[in-house]
CSV table of C-alpha atoms and ligand atoms in Angstrom, one decimal:
chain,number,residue,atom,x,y,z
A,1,UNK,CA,93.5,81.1,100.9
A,2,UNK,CA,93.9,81.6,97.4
A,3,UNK,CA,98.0,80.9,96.6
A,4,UNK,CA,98.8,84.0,94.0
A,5,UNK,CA,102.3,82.3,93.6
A,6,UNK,CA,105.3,84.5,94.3
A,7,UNK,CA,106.1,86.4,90.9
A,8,UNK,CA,103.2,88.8,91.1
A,9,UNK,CA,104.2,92.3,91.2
A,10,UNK,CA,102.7,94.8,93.4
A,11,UNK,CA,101.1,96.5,90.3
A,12,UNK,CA,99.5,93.1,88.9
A,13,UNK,CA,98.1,92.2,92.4
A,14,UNK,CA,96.7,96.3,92.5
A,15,UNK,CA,95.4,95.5,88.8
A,16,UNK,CA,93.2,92.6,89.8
A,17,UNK,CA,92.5,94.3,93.2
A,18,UNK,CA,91.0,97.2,90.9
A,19,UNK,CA,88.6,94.6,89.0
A,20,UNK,CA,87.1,92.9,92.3
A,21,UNK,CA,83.8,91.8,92.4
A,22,UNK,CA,84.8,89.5,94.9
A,23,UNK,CA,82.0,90.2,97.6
A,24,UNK,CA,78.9,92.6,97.6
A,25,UNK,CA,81.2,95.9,98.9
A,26,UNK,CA,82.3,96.2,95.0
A,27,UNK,CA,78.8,97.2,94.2
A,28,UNK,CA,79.0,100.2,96.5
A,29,UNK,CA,82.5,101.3,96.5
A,30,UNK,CA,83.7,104.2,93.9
A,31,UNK,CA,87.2,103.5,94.3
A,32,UNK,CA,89.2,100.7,95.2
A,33,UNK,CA,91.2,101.6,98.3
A,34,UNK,CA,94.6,100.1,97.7
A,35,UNK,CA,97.9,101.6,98.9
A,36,UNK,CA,99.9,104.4,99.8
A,37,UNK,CA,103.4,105.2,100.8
A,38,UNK,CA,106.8,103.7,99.9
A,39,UNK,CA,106.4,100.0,98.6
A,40,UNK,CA,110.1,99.0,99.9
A,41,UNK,CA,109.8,99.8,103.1
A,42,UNK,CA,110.5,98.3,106.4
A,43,UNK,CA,107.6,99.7,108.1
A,44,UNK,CA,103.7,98.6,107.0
A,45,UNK,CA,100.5,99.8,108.3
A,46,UNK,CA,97.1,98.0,108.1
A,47,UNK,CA,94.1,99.8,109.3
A,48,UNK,CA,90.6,98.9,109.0
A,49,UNK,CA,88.4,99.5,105.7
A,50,UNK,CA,88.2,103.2,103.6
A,51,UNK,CA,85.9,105.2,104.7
A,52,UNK,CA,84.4,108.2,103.2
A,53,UNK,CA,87.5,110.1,101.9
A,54,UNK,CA,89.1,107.4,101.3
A,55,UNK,CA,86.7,105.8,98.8
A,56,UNK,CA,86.2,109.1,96.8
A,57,UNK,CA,90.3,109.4,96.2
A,58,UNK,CA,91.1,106.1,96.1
A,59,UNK,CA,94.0,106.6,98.6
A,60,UNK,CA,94.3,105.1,102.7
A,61,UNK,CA,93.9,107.2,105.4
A,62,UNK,CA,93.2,110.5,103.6
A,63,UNK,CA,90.2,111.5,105.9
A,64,UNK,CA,90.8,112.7,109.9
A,65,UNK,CA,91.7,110.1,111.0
A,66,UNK,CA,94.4,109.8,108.4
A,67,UNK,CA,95.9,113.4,109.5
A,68,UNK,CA,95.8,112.6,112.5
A,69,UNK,CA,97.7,109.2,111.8
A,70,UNK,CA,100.4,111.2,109.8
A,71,UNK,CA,100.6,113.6,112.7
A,72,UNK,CA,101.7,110.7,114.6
A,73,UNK,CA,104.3,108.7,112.1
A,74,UNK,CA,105.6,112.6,111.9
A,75,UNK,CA,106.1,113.2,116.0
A,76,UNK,CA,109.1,110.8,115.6
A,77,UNK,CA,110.2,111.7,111.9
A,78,UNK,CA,108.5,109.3,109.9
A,79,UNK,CA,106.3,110.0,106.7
A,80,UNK,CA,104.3,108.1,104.2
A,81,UNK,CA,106.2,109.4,101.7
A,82,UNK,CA,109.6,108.7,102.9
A,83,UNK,CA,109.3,105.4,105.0
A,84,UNK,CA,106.1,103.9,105.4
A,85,UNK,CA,103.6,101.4,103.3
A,86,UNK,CA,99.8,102.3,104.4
A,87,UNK,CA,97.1,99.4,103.2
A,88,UNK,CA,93.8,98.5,104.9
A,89,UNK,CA,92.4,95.0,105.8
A,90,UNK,CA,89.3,95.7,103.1
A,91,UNK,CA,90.1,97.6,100.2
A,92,UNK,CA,86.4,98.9,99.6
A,93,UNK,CA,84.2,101.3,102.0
A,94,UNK,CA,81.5,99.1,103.7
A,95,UNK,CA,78.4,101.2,103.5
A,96,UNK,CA,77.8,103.8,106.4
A,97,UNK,CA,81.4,103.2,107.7
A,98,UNK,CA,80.3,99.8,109.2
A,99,UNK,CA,82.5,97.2,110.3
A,100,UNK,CA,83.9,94.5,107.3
A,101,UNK,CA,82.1,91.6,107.5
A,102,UNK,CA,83.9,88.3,108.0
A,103,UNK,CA,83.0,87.2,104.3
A,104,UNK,CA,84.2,90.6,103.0
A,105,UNK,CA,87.3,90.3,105.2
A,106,UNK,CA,87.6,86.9,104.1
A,107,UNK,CA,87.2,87.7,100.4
A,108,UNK,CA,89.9,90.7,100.7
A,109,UNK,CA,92.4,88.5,102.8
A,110,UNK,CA,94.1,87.4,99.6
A,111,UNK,CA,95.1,91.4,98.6
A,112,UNK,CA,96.5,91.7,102.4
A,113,UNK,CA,98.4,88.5,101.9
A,114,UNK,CA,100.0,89.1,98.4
A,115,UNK,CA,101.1,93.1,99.7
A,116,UNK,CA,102.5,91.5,103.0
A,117,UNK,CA,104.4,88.9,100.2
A,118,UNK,CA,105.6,91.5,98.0
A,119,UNK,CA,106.8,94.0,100.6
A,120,UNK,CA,107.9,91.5,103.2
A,121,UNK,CA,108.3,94.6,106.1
A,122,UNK,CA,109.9,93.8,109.2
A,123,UNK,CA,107.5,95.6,110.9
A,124,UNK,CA,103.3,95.6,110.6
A,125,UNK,CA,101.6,97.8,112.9
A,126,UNK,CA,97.9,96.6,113.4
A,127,UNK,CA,96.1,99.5,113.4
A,128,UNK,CA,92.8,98.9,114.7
A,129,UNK,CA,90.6,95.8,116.2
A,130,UNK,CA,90.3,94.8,112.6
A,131,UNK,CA,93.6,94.2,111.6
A,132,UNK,CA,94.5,92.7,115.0
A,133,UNK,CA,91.8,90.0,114.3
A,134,UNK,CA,92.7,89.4,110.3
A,135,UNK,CA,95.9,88.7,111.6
A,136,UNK,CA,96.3,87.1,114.9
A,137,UNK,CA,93.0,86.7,115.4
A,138,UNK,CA,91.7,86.1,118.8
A,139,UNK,CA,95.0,87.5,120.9
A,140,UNK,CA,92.6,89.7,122.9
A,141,UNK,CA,91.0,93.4,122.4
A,142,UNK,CA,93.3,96.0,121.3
A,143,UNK,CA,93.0,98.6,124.8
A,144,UNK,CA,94.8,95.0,126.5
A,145,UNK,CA,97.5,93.6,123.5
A,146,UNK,CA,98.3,97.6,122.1
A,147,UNK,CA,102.0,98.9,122.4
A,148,UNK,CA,103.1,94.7,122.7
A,149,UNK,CA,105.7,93.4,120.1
A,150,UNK,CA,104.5,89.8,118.5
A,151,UNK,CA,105.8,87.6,116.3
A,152,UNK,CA,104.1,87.0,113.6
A,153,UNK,CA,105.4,83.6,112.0
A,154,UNK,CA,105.1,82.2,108.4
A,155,UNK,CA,101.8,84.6,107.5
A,156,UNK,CA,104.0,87.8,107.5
A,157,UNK,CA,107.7,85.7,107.0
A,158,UNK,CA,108.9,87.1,110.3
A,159,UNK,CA,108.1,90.3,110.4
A,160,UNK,CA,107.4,91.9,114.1
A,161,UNK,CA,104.1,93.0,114.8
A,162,UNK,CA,102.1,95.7,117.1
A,163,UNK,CA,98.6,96.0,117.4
A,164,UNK,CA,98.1,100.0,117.9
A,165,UNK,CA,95.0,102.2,119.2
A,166,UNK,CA,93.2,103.0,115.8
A,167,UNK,CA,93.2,106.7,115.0
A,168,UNK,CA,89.4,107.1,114.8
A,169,UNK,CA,89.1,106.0,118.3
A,170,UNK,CA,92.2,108.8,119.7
A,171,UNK,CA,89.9,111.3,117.9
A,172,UNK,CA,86.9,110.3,120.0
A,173,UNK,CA,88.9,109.8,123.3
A,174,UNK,CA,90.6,113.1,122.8
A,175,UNK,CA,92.4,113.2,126.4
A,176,UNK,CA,95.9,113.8,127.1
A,177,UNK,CA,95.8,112.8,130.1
A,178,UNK,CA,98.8,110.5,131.0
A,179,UNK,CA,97.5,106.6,130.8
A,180,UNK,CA,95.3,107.4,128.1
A,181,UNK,CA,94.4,106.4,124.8
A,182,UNK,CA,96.8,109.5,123.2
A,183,UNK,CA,99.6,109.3,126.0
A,184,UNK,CA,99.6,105.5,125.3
A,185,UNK,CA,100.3,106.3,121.2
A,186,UNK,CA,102.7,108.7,121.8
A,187,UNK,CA,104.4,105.9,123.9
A,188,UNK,CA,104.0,102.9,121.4
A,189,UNK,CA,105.0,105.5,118.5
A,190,UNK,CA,108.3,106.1,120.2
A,191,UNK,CA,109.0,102.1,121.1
A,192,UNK,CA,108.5,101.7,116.8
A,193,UNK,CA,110.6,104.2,116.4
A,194,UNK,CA,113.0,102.5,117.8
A,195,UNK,CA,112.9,99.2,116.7
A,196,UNK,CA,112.5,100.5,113.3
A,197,UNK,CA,116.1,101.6,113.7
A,198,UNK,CA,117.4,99.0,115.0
A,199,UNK,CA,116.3,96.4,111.9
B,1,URA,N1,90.3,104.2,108.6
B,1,URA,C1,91.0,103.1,108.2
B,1,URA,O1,91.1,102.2,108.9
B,1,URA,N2,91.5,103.2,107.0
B,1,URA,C2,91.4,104.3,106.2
B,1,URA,O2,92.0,104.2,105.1
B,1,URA,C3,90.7,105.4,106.7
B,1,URA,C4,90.2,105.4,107.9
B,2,URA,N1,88.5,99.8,119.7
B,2,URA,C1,88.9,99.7,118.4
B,2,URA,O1,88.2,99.0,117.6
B,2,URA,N2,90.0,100.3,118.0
B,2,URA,C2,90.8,101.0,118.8
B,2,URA,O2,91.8,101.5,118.4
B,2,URA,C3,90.3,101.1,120.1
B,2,URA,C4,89.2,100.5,120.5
């Protein structure tokens, strides 16, 4: 991994983040996908890649999915523009909404790292398959490792972490039905809560 030294300021890190040309998804993208939300925060979310919204405003989680995700943060009083840093794994849309390929994920890992440097949160929700695997990489599939707490080590200096259902997939398995994908959210959304207030 690339070692962007420790004085780089969230804007400089954006900066060369805007200029990428790093892997093949710069010639597609029309925005650079970078960050939303309160950069001092205790609480950061990393989801997958933008996707179409997302790429035309240049902002995370903007589309459906990212209402619904707001939705969520709000059912226990939390906002993006109160208490919560929002980033992706990838930073540019991969055509047709496909999945980041390990190159591109591999090529965008240095973006992650520097904004986990800068912010250092105490807590990283994994939103997604994705971001479990960028950052603990084989711990298991999301429906088995969701609503656990890990530690994350040196990577994310100490931080807790927990994976969490992606919202895309809560919006395809739209049940409420106790034990399911929605119920289990609303479960793992609370448990946050709660540590969040308690670091
Ligand atoms: N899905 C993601 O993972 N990230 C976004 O920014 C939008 C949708
Ligand atoms: N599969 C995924 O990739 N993400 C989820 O959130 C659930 C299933």
């Amino acid at each position: 991994m690339t070692d962007l030294g420790t004085d780089n300021t969230l804007d400089e890190v954006k900066k060369r983040c805007f200029n990428c040309k790093k892997c093949r998804l710069s010639e597609t993208r029309h925005n650079v996908v970078f960050d939303d939300g309160i950069p001092n925060s205790k609480l950061m979310l990393i989801g997958e890649a933008p996707g179409y919204y997302e790429d035309m405003q240049g902002k995370p989680f903007v589309g459906k999915a990212g209402q619904l995700l707001d939705r969520i943060f709000a059912s226990v009083g939390l906002s993006r523009e109160k208490d919560v840093y929002i980033c992706n794994t990838v930073k540019c849309r991969p055509p047709e909404n496909r999945n980041p390929l390990p190159d591109e994920k591999e090529a965008c890992l240095e973006y992650l790292q520097a904004q986990i440097d800068i912010i250092k949160p105490k807590i990283i929700l994994l939103c997604g398959n994705v971001a479990v695997q960028s950052i603990l990489g084989n711990a298991g599939g999301i429906t088995k490792i969701r609503g656990k707490w890990f530690d994350g080590g040196e990577m994310v200096h100490g931080a807790k972490l927990m994976p969490i259902f992606h919202p895309s997939y809560l919006l395809r398995n739209d049940t409420r039905e106790k034990g399911g994908p929605k119920w289990l959210m609303w479960q793992d959304i609370q448990e946050i809560r709660k540590k969040y207030d308690s670091l």
